């Protein structure tokens, strides 16, 4: 097995650094000794996600929209582009902003990395595979995506971001990497963001029925945020261009997930079935052979442990957005 190359960073820029995954990346980079500049407009990120970092040496917050080309005073050696609405509730509320962040915002982040000679990592998504006709999905699969459906603003923003990242590397020699993230969950998610895990946890803790769409047989593959962060930083350190899947190859049905959350939360909640959304994928599971072989990475946190930790966080900090 080939493992990721060891590499340390002096200054990392994290766009969307006050968001769910972005804030965990800021934590990990600071812990590793890097200076971190967080760029966020707080359209979906939350100040409380980074409030503990504001007094730490080496942490800088730039409150700005990445589509407007924020000025970064110190040249970075790593740019992690994680700015984007990522939940159904957010990208449906902010459709044009989602598309602009994936296009103009990605171009601005790429230009910053290129001008500084920095490594660039694009946070793409398993949504580029759409409602896949191949399961599990490996990086060579082109996907089955509806370009005008209710999910299209997010799907196509990420697909365009991948194309733009690839073109920038080929045209300018920019040191780029594309990571495709699968169903990350954990602390700092918002209870009303529309994704399954925070929705089920919020409902279970309130004693409300857990709303499972369709018959609940559709699957997802849940990757705890600590594992996702390790995978992203391993890909950054390795030097690979990708794309590379970062996710958990263990599938779970939405009905089984709902039942597991009820059990772990010791909740009296029942299951209630509701209409399934348009273009909701029937399956979602990564083939992580490339990440295992090239990065020496695979997830460590089992669903039960990750969900217990997530439920505990929501118990302490609440489920209100």
PDB file of C-alpha atoms in Angstrom:
ATOM      1  CA  UNK A   1       0.000   0.000   0.000  1.00  0.00           C
ATOM      2  CA  UNK A   2       1.256   3.466  -0.906  1.00  0.00           C
ATOM      3  CA  UNK A   3       0.765   6.058   1.836  1.00  0.00           C
ATOM      4  CA  UNK A   4       0.349   9.801   1.483  1.00  0.00           C
ATOM      5  CA  UNK A   5       3.495  11.846   1.402  1.00  0.00           C
ATOM      6  CA  UNK A   6       4.310  13.733   4.599  1.00  0.00           C
ATOM      7  CA  UNK A   7       3.858  17.458   4.086  1.00  0.00           C
ATOM      8  CA  UNK A   8       3.324  20.371   6.426  1.00  0.00           C
ATOM      9  CA  UNK A   9       1.770  23.739   5.657  1.00  0.00           C
ATOM     10  CA  UNK A  10       2.805  27.204   6.770  1.00  0.00           C
ATOM     11  CA  UNK A  11      -0.333  29.115   5.780  1.00  0.00           C
ATOM     12  CA  UNK A  12      -3.630  27.651   4.611  1.00  0.00           C
ATOM     13  CA  UNK A  13      -6.615  29.548   3.253  1.00  0.00           C
ATOM     14  CA  UNK A  14      -9.926  27.774   3.864  1.00  0.00           C
ATOM     15  CA  UNK A  15     -12.865  29.221   1.938  1.00  0.00           C
ATOM     16  CA  UNK A  16     -16.103  28.378   3.685  1.00  0.00           C
ATOM     17  CA  UNK A  17     -14.025  27.969   6.826  1.00  0.00           C
ATOM     18  CA  UNK A  18     -16.921  28.766   9.164  1.00  0.00           C
ATOM     19  CA  UNK A  19     -19.038  26.022   7.647  1.00  0.00           C
ATOM     20  CA  UNK A  20     -19.500  22.480   8.886  1.00  0.00           C
ATOM     21  CA  UNK A  21     -16.526  20.707   7.256  1.00  0.00           C
ATOM     22  CA  UNK A  22     -14.520  23.905   6.754  1.00  0.00           C
ATOM     23  CA  UNK A  23     -14.422  24.719  10.470  1.00  0.00           C
ATOM     24  CA  UNK A  24     -13.144  21.221  11.278  1.00  0.00           C
ATOM     25  CA  UNK A  25     -10.412  21.710   8.667  1.00  0.00           C
ATOM     26  CA  UNK A  26      -9.429  24.991  10.337  1.00  0.00           C
ATOM     27  CA  UNK A  27      -9.170  23.146  13.668  1.00  0.00           C
ATOM     28  CA  UNK A  28      -7.002  20.379  12.219  1.00  0.00           C
ATOM     29  CA  UNK A  29      -4.646  22.740  10.379  1.00  0.00           C
ATOM     30  CA  UNK A  30      -4.129  24.949  13.426  1.00  0.00           C
ATOM     31  CA  UNK A  31      -3.462  21.878  15.557  1.00  0.00           C
ATOM     32  CA  UNK A  32      -0.847  20.793  13.002  1.00  0.00           C
ATOM     33  CA  UNK A  33       0.934  24.143  13.356  1.00  0.00           C
ATOM     34  CA  UNK A  34      -0.261  25.986  10.250  1.00  0.00           C
ATOM     35  CA  UNK A  35      -1.492  29.549  10.184  1.00  0.00           C
ATOM     36  CA  UNK A  36      -5.053  29.622   8.867  1.00  0.00           C
ATOM     37  CA  UNK A  37      -7.061  32.288   7.084  1.00  0.00           C
ATOM     38  CA  UNK A  38     -10.770  31.527   7.103  1.00  0.00           C
ATOM     39  CA  UNK A  39     -12.819  33.181   4.358  1.00  0.00           C
ATOM     40  CA  UNK A  40     -16.582  33.095   4.898  1.00  0.00           C
ATOM     41  CA  UNK A  41     -19.555  35.337   4.160  1.00  0.00           C
ATOM     42  CA  UNK A  42     -21.738  33.536   6.756  1.00  0.00           C
ATOM     43  CA  UNK A  43     -24.485  32.886   4.237  1.00  0.00           C
ATOM     44  CA  UNK A  44     -24.520  29.298   5.511  1.00  0.00           C
ATOM     45  CA  UNK A  45     -21.494  29.135   7.835  1.00  0.00           C
ATOM     46  CA  UNK A  46     -21.905  30.089  11.489  1.00  0.00           C
ATOM     47  CA  UNK A  47     -19.733  32.380  13.636  1.00  0.00           C
ATOM     48  CA  UNK A  48     -20.006  29.988  16.584  1.00  0.00           C
ATOM     49  CA  UNK A  49     -18.208  27.289  14.571  1.00  0.00           C
ATOM     50  CA  UNK A  50     -15.002  29.317  14.715  1.00  0.00           C
ATOM     51  CA  UNK A  51     -15.545  31.453  17.827  1.00  0.00           C
ATOM     52  CA  UNK A  52     -13.038  29.403  19.821  1.00  0.00           C
ATOM     53  CA  UNK A  53     -10.399  29.990  17.128  1.00  0.00           C
ATOM     54  CA  UNK A  54     -10.580  33.783  17.013  1.00  0.00           C
ATOM     55  CA  UNK A  55      -8.143  34.235  19.886  1.00  0.00           C
ATOM     56  CA  UNK A  56      -5.708  31.586  18.698  1.00  0.00           C
ATOM     57  CA  UNK A  57      -2.363  32.753  17.286  1.00  0.00           C
ATOM     58  CA  UNK A  58      -2.190  32.218  13.559  1.00  0.00           C
ATOM     59  CA  UNK A  59      -5.947  32.349  12.914  1.00  0.00           C
ATOM     60  CA  UNK A  60      -7.397  35.125  10.763  1.00  0.00           C
ATOM     61  CA  UNK A  61     -11.007  35.633   9.751  1.00  0.00           C
ATOM     62  CA  UNK A  62     -11.808  37.397   6.498  1.00  0.00           C
ATOM     63  CA  UNK A  63     -15.552  37.971   6.283  1.00  0.00           C
ATOM     64  CA  UNK A  64     -16.104  38.124   2.546  1.00  0.00           C
ATOM     65  CA  UNK A  65     -17.828  36.464  -0.382  1.00  0.00           C
ATOM     66  CA  UNK A  66     -15.361  34.340  -2.349  1.00  0.00           C
ATOM     67  CA  UNK A  67     -17.097  35.384  -5.576  1.00  0.00           C
ATOM     68  CA  UNK A  68     -15.851  38.944  -4.955  1.00  0.00           C
ATOM     69  CA  UNK A  69     -12.186  37.961  -4.835  1.00  0.00           C
ATOM     70  CA  UNK A  70     -11.320  38.623  -1.170  1.00  0.00           C
ATOM     71  CA  UNK A  71      -7.872  40.013  -0.503  1.00  0.00           C
ATOM     72  CA  UNK A  72      -5.533  37.714   1.398  1.00  0.00           C
ATOM     73  CA  UNK A  73      -2.635  39.620   2.920  1.00  0.00           C
ATOM     74  CA  UNK A  74      -0.245  36.697   3.332  1.00  0.00           C
ATOM     75  CA  UNK A  75       0.490  34.310   0.472  1.00  0.00           C
ATOM     76  CA  UNK A  76      -0.715  30.775   1.262  1.00  0.00           C
ATOM     77  CA  UNK A  77       0.909  27.481   0.405  1.00  0.00           C
ATOM     78  CA  UNK A  78      -2.437  25.662   0.608  1.00  0.00           C
ATOM     79  CA  UNK A  79      -5.906  26.735  -0.553  1.00  0.00           C
ATOM     80  CA  UNK A  80      -8.850  24.553   0.440  1.00  0.00           C
ATOM     81  CA  UNK A  81     -11.941  25.659  -1.485  1.00  0.00           C
ATOM     82  CA  UNK A  82     -14.885  24.560   0.654  1.00  0.00           C
ATOM     83  CA  UNK A  83     -17.169  27.547   0.166  1.00  0.00           C
ATOM     84  CA  UNK A  84     -20.599  26.516  -1.101  1.00  0.00           C
ATOM     85  CA  UNK A  85     -24.098  25.929   0.166  1.00  0.00           C
ATOM     86  CA  UNK A  86     -24.157  22.156   0.550  1.00  0.00           C
ATOM     87  CA  UNK A  87     -27.496  21.194   2.081  1.00  0.00           C
ATOM     88  CA  UNK A  88     -30.773  20.960   0.166  1.00  0.00           C
ATOM     89  CA  UNK A  89     -32.336  23.708   2.286  1.00  0.00           C
ATOM     90  CA  UNK A  90     -29.432  26.050   1.534  1.00  0.00           C
ATOM     91  CA  UNK A  91     -28.897  25.527  -2.181  1.00  0.00           C
ATOM     92  CA  UNK A  92     -32.623  25.750  -2.869  1.00  0.00           C
ATOM     93  CA  UNK A  93     -32.745  29.008  -0.891  1.00  0.00           C
ATOM     94  CA  UNK A  94     -29.595  30.329  -2.580  1.00  0.00           C
ATOM     95  CA  UNK A  95     -29.628  28.860  -6.110  1.00  0.00           C
ATOM     96  CA  UNK A  96     -27.758  31.624  -7.932  1.00  0.00           C
ATOM     97  CA  UNK A  97     -25.268  32.071  -5.102  1.00  0.00           C
ATOM     98  CA  UNK A  98     -24.566  28.321  -5.220  1.00  0.00           C
ATOM     99  CA  UNK A  99     -23.847  28.458  -8.952  1.00  0.00           C
ATOM    100  CA  UNK A 100     -21.726  31.601  -8.631  1.00  0.00           C
ATOM    101  CA  UNK A 101     -19.699  30.135  -5.769  1.00  0.00           C
ATOM    102  CA  UNK A 102     -19.009  27.012  -7.829  1.00  0.00           C
ATOM    103  CA  UNK A 103     -17.963  29.038 -10.855  1.00  0.00           C
ATOM    104  CA  UNK A 104     -16.696  32.554 -10.069  1.00  0.00           C
ATOM    105  CA  UNK A 105     -15.722  31.601  -6.526  1.00  0.00           C
ATOM    106  CA  UNK A 106     -13.786  28.567  -7.711  1.00  0.00           C
ATOM    107  CA  UNK A 107     -11.986  30.676 -10.329  1.00  0.00           C
ATOM    108  CA  UNK A 108     -10.987  33.243  -7.699  1.00  0.00           C
ATOM    109  CA  UNK A 109      -9.695  30.538  -5.352  1.00  0.00           C
ATOM    110  CA  UNK A 110      -7.751  28.911  -8.198  1.00  0.00           C
ATOM    111  CA  UNK A 111      -6.221  32.241  -9.199  1.00  0.00           C
ATOM    112  CA  UNK A 112      -5.150  32.833  -5.595  1.00  0.00           C
ATOM    113  CA  UNK A 113      -3.480  29.429  -5.425  1.00  0.00           C
ATOM    114  CA  UNK A 114      -1.773  29.864  -8.784  1.00  0.00           C
ATOM    115  CA  UNK A 115      -0.412  33.331  -8.007  1.00  0.00           C
ATOM    116  CA  UNK A 116       0.987  32.112  -4.681  1.00  0.00           C
ATOM    117  CA  UNK A 117       2.325  28.809  -6.049  1.00  0.00           C
ATOM    118  CA  UNK A 118       0.061  27.055  -3.552  1.00  0.00           C
ATOM    119  CA  UNK A 119      -1.531  23.629  -3.529  1.00  0.00           C
ATOM    120  CA  UNK A 120      -5.273  23.850  -4.331  1.00  0.00           C
ATOM    121  CA  UNK A 121      -7.943  21.391  -3.176  1.00  0.00           C
ATOM    122  CA  UNK A 122     -11.506  21.557  -4.494  1.00  0.00           C
ATOM    123  CA  UNK A 123     -14.262  20.147  -2.308  1.00  0.00           C
ATOM    124  CA  UNK A 124     -16.436  18.345  -4.807  1.00  0.00           C
ATOM    125  CA  UNK A 125     -19.189  15.915  -3.912  1.00  0.00           C
ATOM    126  CA  UNK A 126     -20.737  12.549  -4.552  1.00  0.00           C
ATOM    127  CA  UNK A 127     -23.618  14.536  -6.069  1.00  0.00           C
ATOM    128  CA  UNK A 128     -21.621  14.676  -9.308  1.00  0.00           C
ATOM    129  CA  UNK A 129     -22.649  11.024  -9.746  1.00  0.00           C
ATOM    130  CA  UNK A 130     -26.340  11.988  -9.575  1.00  0.00           C
ATOM    131  CA  UNK A 131     -28.728   9.036  -9.257  1.00  0.00           C
ATOM    132  CA  UNK A 132     -26.049   6.508 -10.174  1.00  0.00           C
ATOM    133  CA  UNK A 133     -26.541   3.501 -12.408  1.00  0.00           C
ATOM    134  CA  UNK A 134     -23.282   2.058 -11.078  1.00  0.00           C
ATOM    135  CA  UNK A 135     -22.873   0.982  -7.460  1.00  0.00           C
ATOM    136  CA  UNK A 136     -20.473   1.514  -5.816  1.00  0.00           C
ATOM    137  CA  UNK A 137     -19.266   4.575  -7.686  1.00  0.00           C
ATOM    138  CA  UNK A 138     -15.605   4.834  -8.643  1.00  0.00           C
ATOM    139  CA  UNK A 139     -13.930   7.965  -9.958  1.00  0.00           C
ATOM    140  CA  UNK A 140     -14.172   6.865 -13.593  1.00  0.00           C
ATOM    141  CA  UNK A 141     -17.987   6.866 -13.497  1.00  0.00           C
ATOM    142  CA  UNK A 142     -19.424   9.926 -15.265  1.00  0.00           C
ATOM    143  CA  UNK A 143     -22.730  10.014 -13.434  1.00  0.00           C
ATOM    144  CA  UNK A 144     -26.449  10.289 -14.163  1.00  0.00           C
ATOM    145  CA  UNK A 145     -27.388  13.895 -13.421  1.00  0.00           C
ATOM    146  CA  UNK A 146     -30.477  15.935 -14.287  1.00  0.00           C
ATOM    147  CA  UNK A 147     -29.092  19.356 -15.331  1.00  0.00           C
ATOM    148  CA  UNK A 148     -32.426  21.149 -14.791  1.00  0.00           C
ATOM    149  CA  UNK A 149     -33.813  19.316 -11.745  1.00  0.00           C
ATOM    150  CA  UNK A 150     -34.284  20.639  -8.205  1.00  0.00           C
ATOM    151  CA  UNK A 151     -30.769  19.505  -7.212  1.00  0.00           C
ATOM    152  CA  UNK A 152     -29.099  20.819 -10.362  1.00  0.00           C
ATOM    153  CA  UNK A 153     -27.763  24.098  -8.983  1.00  0.00           C
ATOM    154  CA  UNK A 154     -25.559  22.153  -6.565  1.00  0.00           C
ATOM    155  CA  UNK A 155     -24.778  19.184  -8.836  1.00  0.00           C
ATOM    156  CA  UNK A 156     -23.820  21.337 -11.801  1.00  0.00           C
ATOM    157  CA  UNK A 157     -21.905  23.903  -9.739  1.00  0.00           C
ATOM    158  CA  UNK A 158     -19.676  21.103  -8.495  1.00  0.00           C
ATOM    159  CA  UNK A 159     -19.356  19.464 -11.904  1.00  0.00           C
ATOM    160  CA  UNK A 160     -18.382  22.818 -13.411  1.00  0.00           C
ATOM    161  CA  UNK A 161     -15.945  23.391 -10.535  1.00  0.00           C
ATOM    162  CA  UNK A 162     -14.247  20.097 -11.365  1.00  0.00           C
ATOM    163  CA  UNK A 163     -13.982  21.062 -15.046  1.00  0.00           C
ATOM    164  CA  UNK A 164     -12.626  24.500 -14.156  1.00  0.00           C
ATOM    165  CA  UNK A 165     -10.084  23.041 -11.741  1.00  0.00           C
ATOM    166  CA  UNK A 166      -8.902  20.576 -14.379  1.00  0.00           C
ATOM    167  CA  UNK A 167      -8.644  23.311 -17.027  1.00  0.00           C
ATOM    168  CA  UNK A 168      -6.743  25.631 -14.684  1.00  0.00           C
ATOM    169  CA  UNK A 169      -4.202  22.906 -13.953  1.00  0.00           C
ATOM    170  CA  UNK A 170      -3.721  22.153 -17.635  1.00  0.00           C
ATOM    171  CA  UNK A 171      -3.621  25.779 -18.810  1.00  0.00           C
ATOM    172  CA  UNK A 172      -1.548  27.298 -16.001  1.00  0.00           C
ATOM    173  CA  UNK A 173       0.145  24.359 -14.297  1.00  0.00           C
ATOM    174  CA  UNK A 174      -1.708  25.041 -11.040  1.00  0.00           C
ATOM    175  CA  UNK A 175      -1.106  22.352  -8.416  1.00  0.00           C
ATOM    176  CA  UNK A 176      -4.670  21.084  -7.993  1.00  0.00           C
ATOM    177  CA  UNK A 177      -6.587  18.238  -6.397  1.00  0.00           C
ATOM    178  CA  UNK A 178     -10.271  17.282  -6.505  1.00  0.00           C
ATOM    179  CA  UNK A 179     -11.829  15.411  -3.577  1.00  0.00           C
ATOM    180  CA  UNK A 180     -15.358  14.018  -3.869  1.00  0.00           C
ATOM    181  CA  UNK A 181     -16.933  13.924  -0.414  1.00  0.00           C
ATOM    182  CA  UNK A 182     -19.681  11.444   0.474  1.00  0.00           C
ATOM    183  CA  UNK A 183     -22.340  12.220   3.108  1.00  0.00           C
ATOM    184  CA  UNK A 184     -20.178  13.685   5.850  1.00  0.00           C
ATOM    185  CA  UNK A 185     -21.822  14.113   9.254  1.00  0.00           C
ATOM    186  CA  UNK A 186     -20.903  15.139  12.808  1.00  0.00           C
ATOM    187  CA  UNK A 187     -20.768  18.075  15.210  1.00  0.00           C
ATOM    188  CA  UNK A 188     -21.616  21.574  13.897  1.00  0.00           C
ATOM    189  CA  UNK A 189     -24.271  20.453  11.448  1.00  0.00           C
ATOM    190  CA  UNK A 190     -27.437  22.548  11.524  1.00  0.00           C
ATOM    191  CA  UNK A 191     -30.585  20.834  12.700  1.00  0.00           C
ATOM    192  CA  UNK A 192     -32.757  22.248   9.924  1.00  0.00           C
ATOM    193  CA  UNK A 193     -30.354  22.006   6.990  1.00  0.00           C
ATOM    194  CA  UNK A 194     -32.370  19.248   5.309  1.00  0.00           C
ATOM    195  CA  UNK A 195     -29.824  16.450   5.431  1.00  0.00           C
ATOM    196  CA  UNK A 196     -30.806  13.093   6.882  1.00  0.00           C
ATOM    197  CA  UNK A 197     -28.546  12.826   9.942  1.00  0.00           C
ATOM    198  CA  UNK A 198     -29.249  16.243  11.522  1.00  0.00           C
ATOM    199  CA  UNK A 199     -32.936  15.970  10.611  1.00  0.00           C
ATOM    200  CA  UNK A 200     -33.288  12.565  12.276  1.00  0.00           C
ATOM    201  CA  UNK A 201     -31.267  13.616  15.328  1.00  0.00           C
ATOM    202  CA  UNK A 202     -33.288  16.811  15.767  1.00  0.00           C
ATOM    203  CA  UNK A 203     -36.565  14.935  15.479  1.00  0.00           C
ATOM    204  CA  UNK A 204     -35.462  12.136  17.811  1.00  0.00           C
ATOM    205  CA  UNK A 205     -34.297  14.525  20.536  1.00  0.00           C
ATOM    206  CA  UNK A 206     -37.584  16.418  20.318  1.00  0.00           C
ATOM    207  CA  UNK A 207     -39.620  13.213  20.452  1.00  0.00           C
ATOM    208  CA  UNK A 208     -41.083  13.952  17.027  1.00  0.00           C
ATOM    209  CA  UNK A 209     -41.702  11.343  14.313  1.00  0.00           C
ATOM    210  CA  UNK A 210     -38.664  10.725  12.138  1.00  0.00           C
ATOM    211  CA  UNK A 211     -39.634  11.582   8.570  1.00  0.00           C
ATOM    212  CA  UNK A 212     -38.310   8.928   6.186  1.00  0.00           C
ATOM    213  CA  UNK A 213     -38.860   9.663   2.506  1.00  0.00           C
ATOM    214  CA  UNK A 214     -40.336   7.080   0.177  1.00  0.00           C
ATOM    215  CA  UNK A 215     -40.105   3.523   1.480  1.00  0.00           C
ATOM    216  CA  UNK A 216     -36.743   4.216   3.155  1.00  0.00           C
ATOM    217  CA  UNK A 217     -34.848   1.654   1.107  1.00  0.00           C
ATOM    218  CA  UNK A 218     -32.626   4.238  -0.581  1.00  0.00           C
ATOM    219  CA  UNK A 219     -29.064   4.086   0.731  1.00  0.00           C
ATOM    220  CA  UNK A 220     -26.361   6.505   1.772  1.00  0.00           C
ATOM    221  CA  UNK A 221     -22.785   6.019   2.990  1.00  0.00           C
ATOM    222  CA  UNK A 222     -22.031   8.041   6.116  1.00  0.00           C
ATOM    223  CA  UNK A 223     -18.518   9.349   6.789  1.00  0.00           C
ATOM    224  CA  UNK A 224     -17.790  10.947  10.156  1.00  0.00           C
ATOM    225  CA  UNK A 225     -16.290  14.414   9.830  1.00  0.00           C
ATOM    226  CA  UNK A 226     -12.994  13.493  11.521  1.00  0.00           C
ATOM    227  CA  UNK A 227     -12.430  10.823   8.876  1.00  0.00           C
ATOM    228  CA  UNK A 228     -13.349  13.225   6.065  1.00  0.00           C
ATOM    229  CA  UNK A 229     -10.856  15.807   7.328  1.00  0.00           C
ATOM    230  CA  UNK A 230      -8.093  13.196   7.494  1.00  0.00           C
ATOM    231  CA  UNK A 231      -8.871  12.180   3.926  1.00  0.00           C
ATOM    232  CA  UNK A 232      -8.881  15.730   2.588  1.00  0.00           C
ATOM    233  CA  UNK A 233      -5.560  16.571   4.226  1.00  0.00           C
ATOM    234  CA  UNK A 234      -4.044  13.283   3.045  1.00  0.00           C
ATOM    235  CA  UNK A 235      -5.022  14.135  -0.539  1.00  0.00           C
ATOM    236  CA  UNK A 236      -3.600  17.639  -0.139  1.00  0.00           C
ATOM    237  CA  UNK A 237      -0.304  16.266   1.164  1.00  0.00           C
ATOM    238  CA  UNK A 238       0.020  13.547  -1.459  1.00  0.00           C
ATOM    239  CA  UNK A 239       0.144  15.756  -4.529  1.00  0.00           C
ATOM    240  CA  UNK A 240      -2.407  13.722  -6.521  1.00  0.00           C
ATOM    241  CA  UNK A 241      -4.769  15.553  -8.897  1.00  0.00           C
ATOM    242  CA  UNK A 242      -7.718  13.260  -8.409  1.00  0.00           C
ATOM    243  CA  UNK A 243     -10.617  13.175  -8.432  1.00  0.00           C
ATOM    244  CA  UNK A 244     -10.576  10.902  -5.410  1.00  0.00           C
ATOM    245  CA  UNK A 245     -13.545   9.635  -3.418  1.00  0.00           C
ATOM    246  CA  UNK A 246     -13.474  10.377   0.313  1.00  0.00           C
ATOM    247  CA  UNK A 247     -16.292   8.504   2.012  1.00  0.00           C
ATOM    248  CA  UNK A 248     -17.364   5.410   3.884  1.00  0.00           C
ATOM    249  CA  UNK A 249     -17.973   2.352   1.666  1.00  0.00           C
ATOM    250  CA  UNK A 250     -20.547   0.911   4.085  1.00  0.00           C
ATOM    251  CA  UNK A 251     -24.116   1.570   2.902  1.00  0.00           C
ATOM    252  CA  UNK A 252     -27.107   2.047   5.178  1.00  0.00           C
ATOM    253  CA  UNK A 253     -30.741   2.472   4.199  1.00  0.00           C
ATOM    254  CA  UNK A 254     -32.532   5.597   5.355  1.00  0.00           C
ATOM    255  CA  UNK A 255     -35.014   3.466   7.296  1.00  0.00           C
ATOM    256  CA  UNK A 256     -32.219   1.640   9.138  1.00  0.00           C
ATOM    257  CA  UNK A 257     -30.513   4.965   9.820  1.00  0.00           C
ATOM    258  CA  UNK A 258     -33.691   6.391  11.318  1.00  0.00           C
ATOM    259  CA  UNK A 259     -34.140   3.330  13.534  1.00  0.00           C
ATOM    260  CA  UNK A 260     -30.499   3.517  14.656  1.00  0.00           C
ATOM    261  CA  UNK A 261     -30.816   7.202  15.601  1.00  0.00           C
ATOM    262  CA  UNK A 262     -33.963   6.456  17.617  1.00  0.00           C
ATOM    263  CA  UNK A 263     -32.136   3.669  19.441  1.00  0.00           C
ATOM    264  CA  UNK A 264     -28.968   5.646  20.161  1.00  0.00           C
ATOM    265  CA  UNK A 265     -30.912   8.717  21.294  1.00  0.00           C
ATOM    266  CA  UNK A 266     -33.172   6.563  23.513  1.00  0.00           C
ATOM    267  CA  UNK A 267     -36.053   8.403  21.881  1.00  0.00           C
ATOM    268  CA  UNK A 268     -39.768   7.545  21.978  1.00  0.00           C
ATOM    269  CA  UNK A 269     -40.101   8.758  18.388  1.00  0.00           C
ATOM    270  CA  UNK A 270     -41.870   6.733  15.736  1.00  0.00           C
ATOM    271  CA  UNK A 271     -41.119   6.527  12.012  1.00  0.00           C
ATOM    272  CA  UNK A 272     -43.340   8.421   9.577  1.00  0.00           C
ATOM    273  CA  UNK A 273     -43.052   7.976   5.811  1.00  0.00           C
ATOM    274  CA  UNK A 274     -43.363  11.039   3.579  1.00  0.00           C
ATOM    275  CA  UNK A 275     -43.113  11.733  -0.139  1.00  0.00           C
ATOM    276  CA  UNK A 276     -39.703  11.141  -1.655  1.00  0.00           C
ATOM    277  CA  UNK A 277     -38.049  14.206  -3.247  1.00  0.00           C
ATOM    278  CA  UNK A 278     -37.596  14.477  -6.998  1.00  0.00           C
ATOM    279  CA  UNK A 279     -34.251  13.086  -8.245  1.00  0.00           C
ATOM    280  CA  UNK A 280     -33.424  11.620  -4.831  1.00  0.00           C
ATOM    281  CA  UNK A 281     -30.637   9.064  -5.502  1.00  0.00           C
ATOM    282  CA  UNK A 282     -31.576   5.433  -4.914  1.00  0.00           C
ATOM    283  CA  UNK A 283     -28.039   4.442  -3.909  1.00  0.00           C
ATOM    284  CA  UNK A 284     -24.897   6.265  -2.888  1.00  0.00           C
ATOM    285  CA  UNK A 285     -21.707   4.372  -2.059  1.00  0.00           C
ATOM    286  CA  UNK A 286     -18.063   5.206  -2.813  1.00  0.00           C
ATOM    287  CA  UNK A 287     -15.445   2.894  -4.174  1.00  0.00           C
ATOM    288  CA  UNK A 288     -12.436   4.053  -2.121  1.00  0.00           C
ATOM    289  CA  UNK A 289      -9.801   1.817  -3.735  1.00  0.00           C
ATOM    290  CA  UNK A 290      -7.885   4.864  -4.984  1.00  0.00           C
ATOM    291  CA  UNK A 291      -7.852   6.546  -1.566  1.00  0.00           C
ATOM    292  CA  UNK A 292      -6.743   3.318   0.096  1.00  0.00           C
ATOM    293  CA  UNK A 293      -3.987   2.600  -2.437  1.00  0.00           C
ATOM    294  CA  UNK A 294      -2.607   6.107  -2.960  1.00  0.00           C
ATOM    295  CA  UNK A 295      -3.316   7.829   0.358  1.00  0.00           C
ATOM    296  CA  UNK A 296      -3.331   4.940   2.805  1.00  0.00           C
ATOM    297  CA  UNK A 297      -6.682   6.334   3.944  1.00  0.00           C
ATOM    298  CA  UNK A 298      -9.914   4.708   4.967  1.00  0.00           C
ATOM    299  CA  UNK A 299     -12.577   5.682   7.510  1.00  0.00           C
ATOM    300  CA  UNK A 300     -12.048   4.612  11.122  1.00  0.00           C
ATOM    301  CA  UNK A 301     -15.230   5.729  12.871  1.00  0.00           C
ATOM    302  CA  UNK A 302     -18.144   3.286  12.737  1.00  0.00           C
ATOM    303  CA  UNK A 303     -21.653   4.641  12.299  1.00  0.00           C
ATOM    304  CA  UNK A 304     -22.723   3.831  15.857  1.00  0.00           C
ATOM    305  CA  UNK A 305     -19.793   5.716  17.374  1.00  0.00           C
ATOM    306  CA  UNK A 306     -20.105   8.674  15.033  1.00  0.00           C
ATOM    307  CA  UNK A 307     -23.846   8.972  15.584  1.00  0.00           C
ATOM    308  CA  UNK A 308     -23.420   8.778  19.374  1.00  0.00           C
ATOM    309  CA  UNK A 309     -20.923  11.635  19.223  1.00  0.00           C
ATOM    310  CA  UNK A 310     -23.195  13.625  16.913  1.00  0.00           C
ATOM    311  CA  UNK A 311     -26.237  13.106  19.141  1.00  0.00           C
ATOM    312  CA  UNK A 312     -24.207  14.127  22.207  1.00  0.00           C
ATOM    313  CA  UNK A 313     -23.174  17.361  20.468  1.00  0.00           C
ATOM    314  CA  UNK A 314     -26.756  18.197  19.542  1.00  0.00           C
ATOM    315  CA  UNK A 315     -27.866  17.469  23.134  1.00  0.00           C
ATOM    316  CA  UNK A 316     -25.316  19.989  24.435  1.00  0.00           C
ATOM    317  CA  UNK A 317     -25.636  22.723  21.817  1.00  0.00           C
ATOM    318  CA  UNK A 318     -29.213  22.318  20.647  1.00  0.00           C
ATOM    319  CA  UNK A 319     -30.854  21.718  17.309  1.00  0.00           C
ATOM    320  CA  UNK A 320     -31.830  25.279  16.385  1.00  0.00           C
ATOM    321  CA  UNK A 321     -29.996  26.782  13.405  1.00  0.00           C
TER     322      UNK A 321
END
